[in-house]
Every structure is written in C-alpha cells, then in structure tokens.
C-alpha cells in the first residue's frame, strides 16, 4: 500500500457526498460512474470501512463516512484553492522572482531599471542575487538569471537580449611607458590582469582573418570582479580585457585607450536564462519581456567599436 494518502479518493468521496449521487458527481467532474465507483472501492479498502450505503435508488453515508466527510471536504476545498491560486499566479505577474545577475552588470545596468519594472507590475517582487560566479539556477532555486557569455548553457532556455563586445584596454600612462602593441604577441602576459570567473579558463582570444592568437593573462592582480581591477588599470600599471558595459565610459573620456583595434576580440551576448519556457510563470515571462525591452538597445554602446 502506498504511504501517500489517497487524495483523489477522498476528494471524489467529498464531491459524491455533496451531490448525494454518483451520477451527478460524474457529470460535474466529467468522469464516468464506474471510475467513481472504483475510486470509492479503493478508498474503502484502504480505510478498512465503508463510507456509503448504496442501493439502486438510494445513497447514504455510513456512520464512518459521516465522521470522515468534514475533513475530506476540507481537502477538496484546499485543493481547489491551491489550483485557483496557481492559475492566477501563472496568468498575471505577481509574487517573487529570484534573479541571479553578474555583480558589475547588475549594479550598473540592472538596478537602475528596476524601478520601472516594479512600477509596471505592482504585485511583483524581485529577490536580486549579485555575484560574478555562475550559479546553478535549478539547484540553487533561482527563477531566472542574466548571463553574459559566448554561448549560453544548452540545458537552459536562453533568450538573447543583445551582443556584448569586449575591449583590450590600457591607460595612456601605460602606453607612454610601454608603447602601443600592434600584435597580440606584443602584450606582456605579466602586465595582463586576470579575471577569476571567466567561463572555462581566463584566456584572451584575438582573430584577424584566419589567424588566431591567444594570450594567457598572468598579471599581479587577479580578481573575481573587474571593477576591482580599475584602479590598477587607470593608474597605468596594467592591461585588461573589459566588457563593453564597463569599458565604454572610460573609452569615451579617454581615461582608457583601446588596443589592437584591428583585431577581432572574442565577444559574447547578454542572455535571459530560465529552466524552461514551457508553462513559465507569468512573473518570469514579465521580467524576461521587460529586460528585452530596456536592455536590447543598451546605452553602454561605444561608437568606436564600429570601426574595428
């Protein structure tokens, strides 16, 4: 015997008792009378007592059935309310969305657009997790994540929001001391700052036509967040590879200079990822659509990238 209570049998018992008829309950539930009869027989066998006295013309509760009815009816009502609540939440954006976002991107570009999201959906809440470490969306219980990657995890449903370019950059002071590199091999690995959370391994890839060059950064500073590398970089001590959403403001005002602009840098994309798109709750769909609206044409674009 299954240790799981016979919820179906109890619910059907409650509906039959409410309507005082197997036939009426069958019509109401869109089931057959034999199906209801088998369910009640299974329930009675499990409980070890009859719940109905039945004749060809009359149906009556037994004394045992009368003591069971109130709780069975409550189970039926609770199940109806749970289903109604689930349908309501799946149809309209409400409830809490647990969202994982890379830290620098989240602080710079996600946090500023959250007021618009919360204004649009007053019954929606966001539990924002900021970390550059790649989280296990399913294992860690997240509803969705924003990821910046060359390729999204194929086991997840991914929606491409926009491209994200990368730039190899240095401060003017560094270039004055070391000169401007013309080829990736001119980069001194010991001056190249490393990033601990890059997917796979921290390797800089450059391509020109069919030629590909690889640089392994071995700088004296290795960080889990590239914002922490900015002071060393701006002081002229090193070279770094930065995503466009961080680099753009420093490229615009000249505090950083792009290097190797005639080489193609390995880029990536911004993706909204979730466990699945099938029967996805309305709250997650609403967040996905909102980010697609506000982040598909981002303000961080640096015009000079079109010349590369």
GROMACS .gro file of C-alpha atoms in nm, residues 11-193:
model
  183
   11UNK     CA    1  -1.186   1.433  -0.298
   12UNK     CA    2  -1.421   1.216  -0.502
   13UNK     CA    3  -1.586   1.094  -0.183
   14UNK     CA    4  -1.646   1.456  -0.077
   15UNK     CA    5  -1.797   1.550  -0.416
   16UNK     CA    6  -2.027   1.245  -0.425
   17UNK     CA    7  -2.143   1.314  -0.069
   18UNK     CA    8  -2.204   1.680  -0.156
   19UNK     CA    9  -2.423   1.594  -0.457
   20UNK     CA   10  -2.567   1.276  -0.298
   21UNK     CA   11  -2.532   1.095  -0.625
   22UNK     CA   12  -2.263   0.907  -0.814
   23UNK     CA   13  -2.425   1.006  -1.144
   24UNK     CA   14  -2.444   1.376  -1.054
   25UNK     CA   15  -2.082   1.377  -0.935
   26UNK     CA   16  -1.973   1.201  -1.255
   27UNK     CA   17  -2.143   1.469  -1.467
   28UNK     CA   18  -1.996   1.750  -1.257
   29UNK     CA   19  -1.643   1.610  -1.272
   30UNK     CA   20  -1.666   1.484  -1.632
   31UNK     CA   21  -1.587   1.130  -1.522
   32UNK     CA   22  -1.772   0.803  -1.561
   33UNK     CA   23  -1.974   0.643  -1.284
   34UNK     CA   24  -1.757   0.326  -1.298
   35UNK     CA   25  -1.448   0.543  -1.245
   36UNK     CA   26  -1.604   0.693  -0.933
   37UNK     CA   27  -1.715   0.350  -0.810
   38UNK     CA   28  -1.364   0.208  -0.846
   39UNK     CA   29  -1.215   0.508  -0.663
   40UNK     CA   30  -1.457   0.471  -0.371
   41UNK     CA   31  -1.396   0.097  -0.354
   42UNK     CA   32  -1.021   0.161  -0.344
   43UNK     CA   33  -1.066   0.420  -0.068
   44UNK     CA   34  -1.287   0.190   0.139
   45UNK     CA   35  -1.037  -0.094   0.106
   46UNK     CA   36  -0.757   0.134   0.216
   47UNK     CA   37  -0.952   0.269   0.514
   48UNK     CA   38  -1.099  -0.066   0.609
   49UNK     CA   39  -1.459   0.056   0.630
   50UNK     CA   40  -1.747   0.152   0.404
   51UNK     CA   41  -1.821   0.523   0.350
   52UNK     CA   42  -2.153   0.479   0.163
   53UNK     CA   43  -2.452   0.251   0.184
   54UNK     CA   44  -2.576   0.212  -0.173
   55UNK     CA   45  -2.886   0.066  -0.326
   56UNK     CA   46  -3.014   0.101  -0.681
   57UNK     CA   47  -3.221   0.404  -0.575
   58UNK     CA   48  -3.060   0.542  -0.262
   59UNK     CA   49  -2.720   0.663  -0.143
   60UNK     CA   50  -2.647   0.733   0.220
   61UNK     CA   51  -2.338   0.797   0.428
   62UNK     CA   52  -2.238   0.535   0.678
   63UNK     CA   53  -2.156   0.646   1.032
   64UNK     CA   54  -1.787   0.612   0.940
   65UNK     CA   55  -1.842   0.816   0.624
   66UNK     CA   56  -2.012   1.091   0.825
   67UNK     CA   57  -1.709   1.125   1.055
   68UNK     CA   58  -1.476   1.139   0.753
   69UNK     CA   59  -1.677   1.382   0.539
   70UNK     CA   60  -1.579   1.713   0.701
   71UNK     CA   61  -1.207   1.653   0.661
   72UNK     CA   62  -1.244   1.511   0.311
   73UNK     CA   63  -1.446   1.817   0.209
   74UNK     CA   64  -1.175   2.041   0.352
   75UNK     CA   65  -0.911   1.860   0.147
   76UNK     CA   66  -1.124   1.915  -0.164
   77UNK     CA   67  -1.166   2.287  -0.089
   78UNK     CA   68  -0.793   2.331  -0.016
   79UNK     CA   69  -0.702   2.165  -0.345
   80UNK     CA   70  -0.943   2.387  -0.537
   81UNK     CA   71  -0.800   2.698  -0.373
   82UNK     CA   72  -0.442   2.588  -0.441
   83UNK     CA   73  -0.519   2.530  -0.810
   84UNK     CA   74  -0.703   2.861  -0.839
   85UNK     CA   75  -0.410   3.044  -0.681
   86UNK     CA   76  -0.162   2.870  -0.911
   87UNK     CA   77  -0.369   2.955  -1.219
   88UNK     CA   78  -0.398   3.314  -1.106
   89UNK     CA   79  -0.025   3.348  -1.048
   90UNK     CA   80   0.056   3.185  -1.381
   91UNK     CA   81  -0.180   3.425  -1.559
   92UNK     CA   82  -0.073   3.755  -1.405
   93UNK     CA   83   0.270   3.881  -1.293
   94UNK     CA   84   0.273   3.855  -0.916
   95UNK     CA   85   0.492   3.703  -0.650
   96UNK     CA   86   0.869   3.697  -0.606
   97UNK     CA   87   1.120   3.634  -0.885
   98UNK     CA   88   1.459   3.507  -0.766
   99UNK     CA   89   1.704   3.653  -1.016
  100UNK     CA   90   2.081   3.598  -1.041
  101UNK     CA   91   2.283   3.873  -1.214
  102UNK     CA   92   2.659   3.939  -1.258
  103UNK     CA   93   2.764   4.193  -0.997
  104UNK     CA   94   2.909   4.478  -1.204
  105UNK     CA   95   2.643   4.449  -1.471
  106UNK     CA   96   2.371   4.430  -1.208
  107UNK     CA   97   2.488   4.739  -1.021
  108UNK     CA   98   2.549   4.945  -1.335
  109UNK     CA   99   2.262   4.845  -1.561
  110UNK     CA  100   2.003   4.625  -1.389
  111UNK     CA  101   1.948   4.813  -1.062
  112UNK     CA  102   1.874   5.143  -1.243
  113UNK     CA  103   1.590   4.988  -1.447
  114UNK     CA  104   1.426   4.801  -1.157
  115UNK     CA  105   1.206   5.099  -1.057
  116UNK     CA  106   1.038   5.079  -1.395
  117UNK     CA  107   0.978   4.705  -1.355
  118UNK     CA  108   0.827   4.741  -1.008
  119UNK     CA  109   0.611   5.035  -1.119
  120UNK     CA  110   0.476   4.838  -1.414
  121UNK     CA  111   0.397   4.531  -1.203
  122UNK     CA  112   0.289   4.641  -0.852
  123UNK     CA  113   0.235   4.284  -0.731
  124UNK     CA  114   0.580   4.168  -0.840
  125UNK     CA  115   0.885   4.141  -0.612
  126UNK     CA  116   1.247   4.074  -0.707
  127UNK     CA  117   1.500   3.884  -0.497
  128UNK     CA  118   1.820   4.004  -0.666
  129UNK     CA  119   2.135   3.793  -0.622
  130UNK     CA  120   2.451   3.975  -0.736
  131UNK     CA  121   2.757   3.762  -0.800
  132UNK     CA  122   3.005   3.708  -1.082
  133UNK     CA  123   3.015   3.337  -1.002
  134UNK     CA  124   2.793   3.128  -1.232
  135UNK     CA  125   2.507   2.998  -1.020
  136UNK     CA  126   2.322   2.671  -1.063
  137UNK     CA  127   1.981   2.814  -1.150
  138UNK     CA  128   1.788   2.495  -1.085
  139UNK     CA  129   1.998   2.362  -0.797
  140UNK     CA  130   2.007   2.697  -0.616
  141UNK     CA  131   1.636   2.764  -0.664
  142UNK     CA  132   1.651   3.066  -0.896
  143UNK     CA  133   1.367   3.150  -1.130
  144UNK     CA  134   1.599   3.309  -1.386
  145UNK     CA  135   1.936   3.472  -1.442
  146UNK     CA  136   2.106   3.724  -1.666
  147UNK     CA  137   2.425   3.581  -1.811
  148UNK     CA  138   2.699   3.729  -2.024
  149UNK     CA  139   2.860   3.452  -2.224
  150UNK     CA  140   2.978   3.341  -2.564
  151UNK     CA  141   2.733   3.051  -2.556
  152UNK     CA  142   2.451   3.001  -2.305
  153UNK     CA  143   2.408   2.676  -2.118
  154UNK     CA  144   2.228   2.449  -2.365
  155UNK     CA  145   2.036   2.281  -2.082
  156UNK     CA  146   1.855   2.607  -2.007
  157UNK     CA  147   1.611   2.818  -2.205
  158UNK     CA  148   1.806   3.125  -2.319
  159UNK     CA  149   1.677   3.448  -2.470
  160UNK     CA  150   1.937   3.666  -2.640
  161UNK     CA  151   1.892   4.029  -2.536
  162UNK     CA  152   2.191   4.196  -2.702
  163UNK     CA  153   2.553   4.148  -2.802
  164UNK     CA  154   2.829   4.238  -2.558
  165UNK     CA  155   3.165   4.340  -2.705
  166UNK     CA  156   3.497   4.317  -2.524
  167UNK     CA  157   3.794   4.554  -2.539
  168UNK     CA  158   4.159   4.517  -2.454
  169UNK     CA  159   4.245   4.846  -2.286
  170UNK     CA  160   4.519   5.035  -2.106
  171UNK     CA  161   4.562   5.381  -1.959
  172UNK     CA  162   4.756   5.646  -2.156
  173UNK     CA  163   5.027   5.632  -1.886
  174UNK     CA  164   5.085   5.262  -1.957
  175UNK     CA  165   5.113   5.327  -2.331
  176UNK     CA  166   5.362   5.611  -2.272
  177UNK     CA  167   5.590   5.373  -2.080
  178UNK     CA  168   5.547   5.056  -2.284
  179UNK     CA  169   5.429   5.169  -2.626
  180UNK     CA  170   5.110   5.067  -2.804
  181UNK     CA  171   5.103   4.698  -2.902
  182UNK     CA  172   5.043   4.623  -3.269
  183UNK     CA  173   5.005   4.249  -3.233
  184UNK     CA  174   4.868   4.029  -2.951
  185UNK     CA  175   5.218   3.886  -2.913
  186UNK     CA  176   5.332   4.235  -2.813
  187UNK     CA  177   5.124   4.209  -2.495
  188UNK     CA  178   5.328   4.123  -2.188
  189UNK     CA  179   5.128   3.848  -2.005
  190UNK     CA  180   5.274   3.964  -1.672
  191UNK     CA  181   5.102   4.301  -1.725
  192UNK     CA  182   4.764   4.150  -1.819
  193UNK     CA  183   4.511   4.137  -1.537
   0.00000   0.00000   0.00000
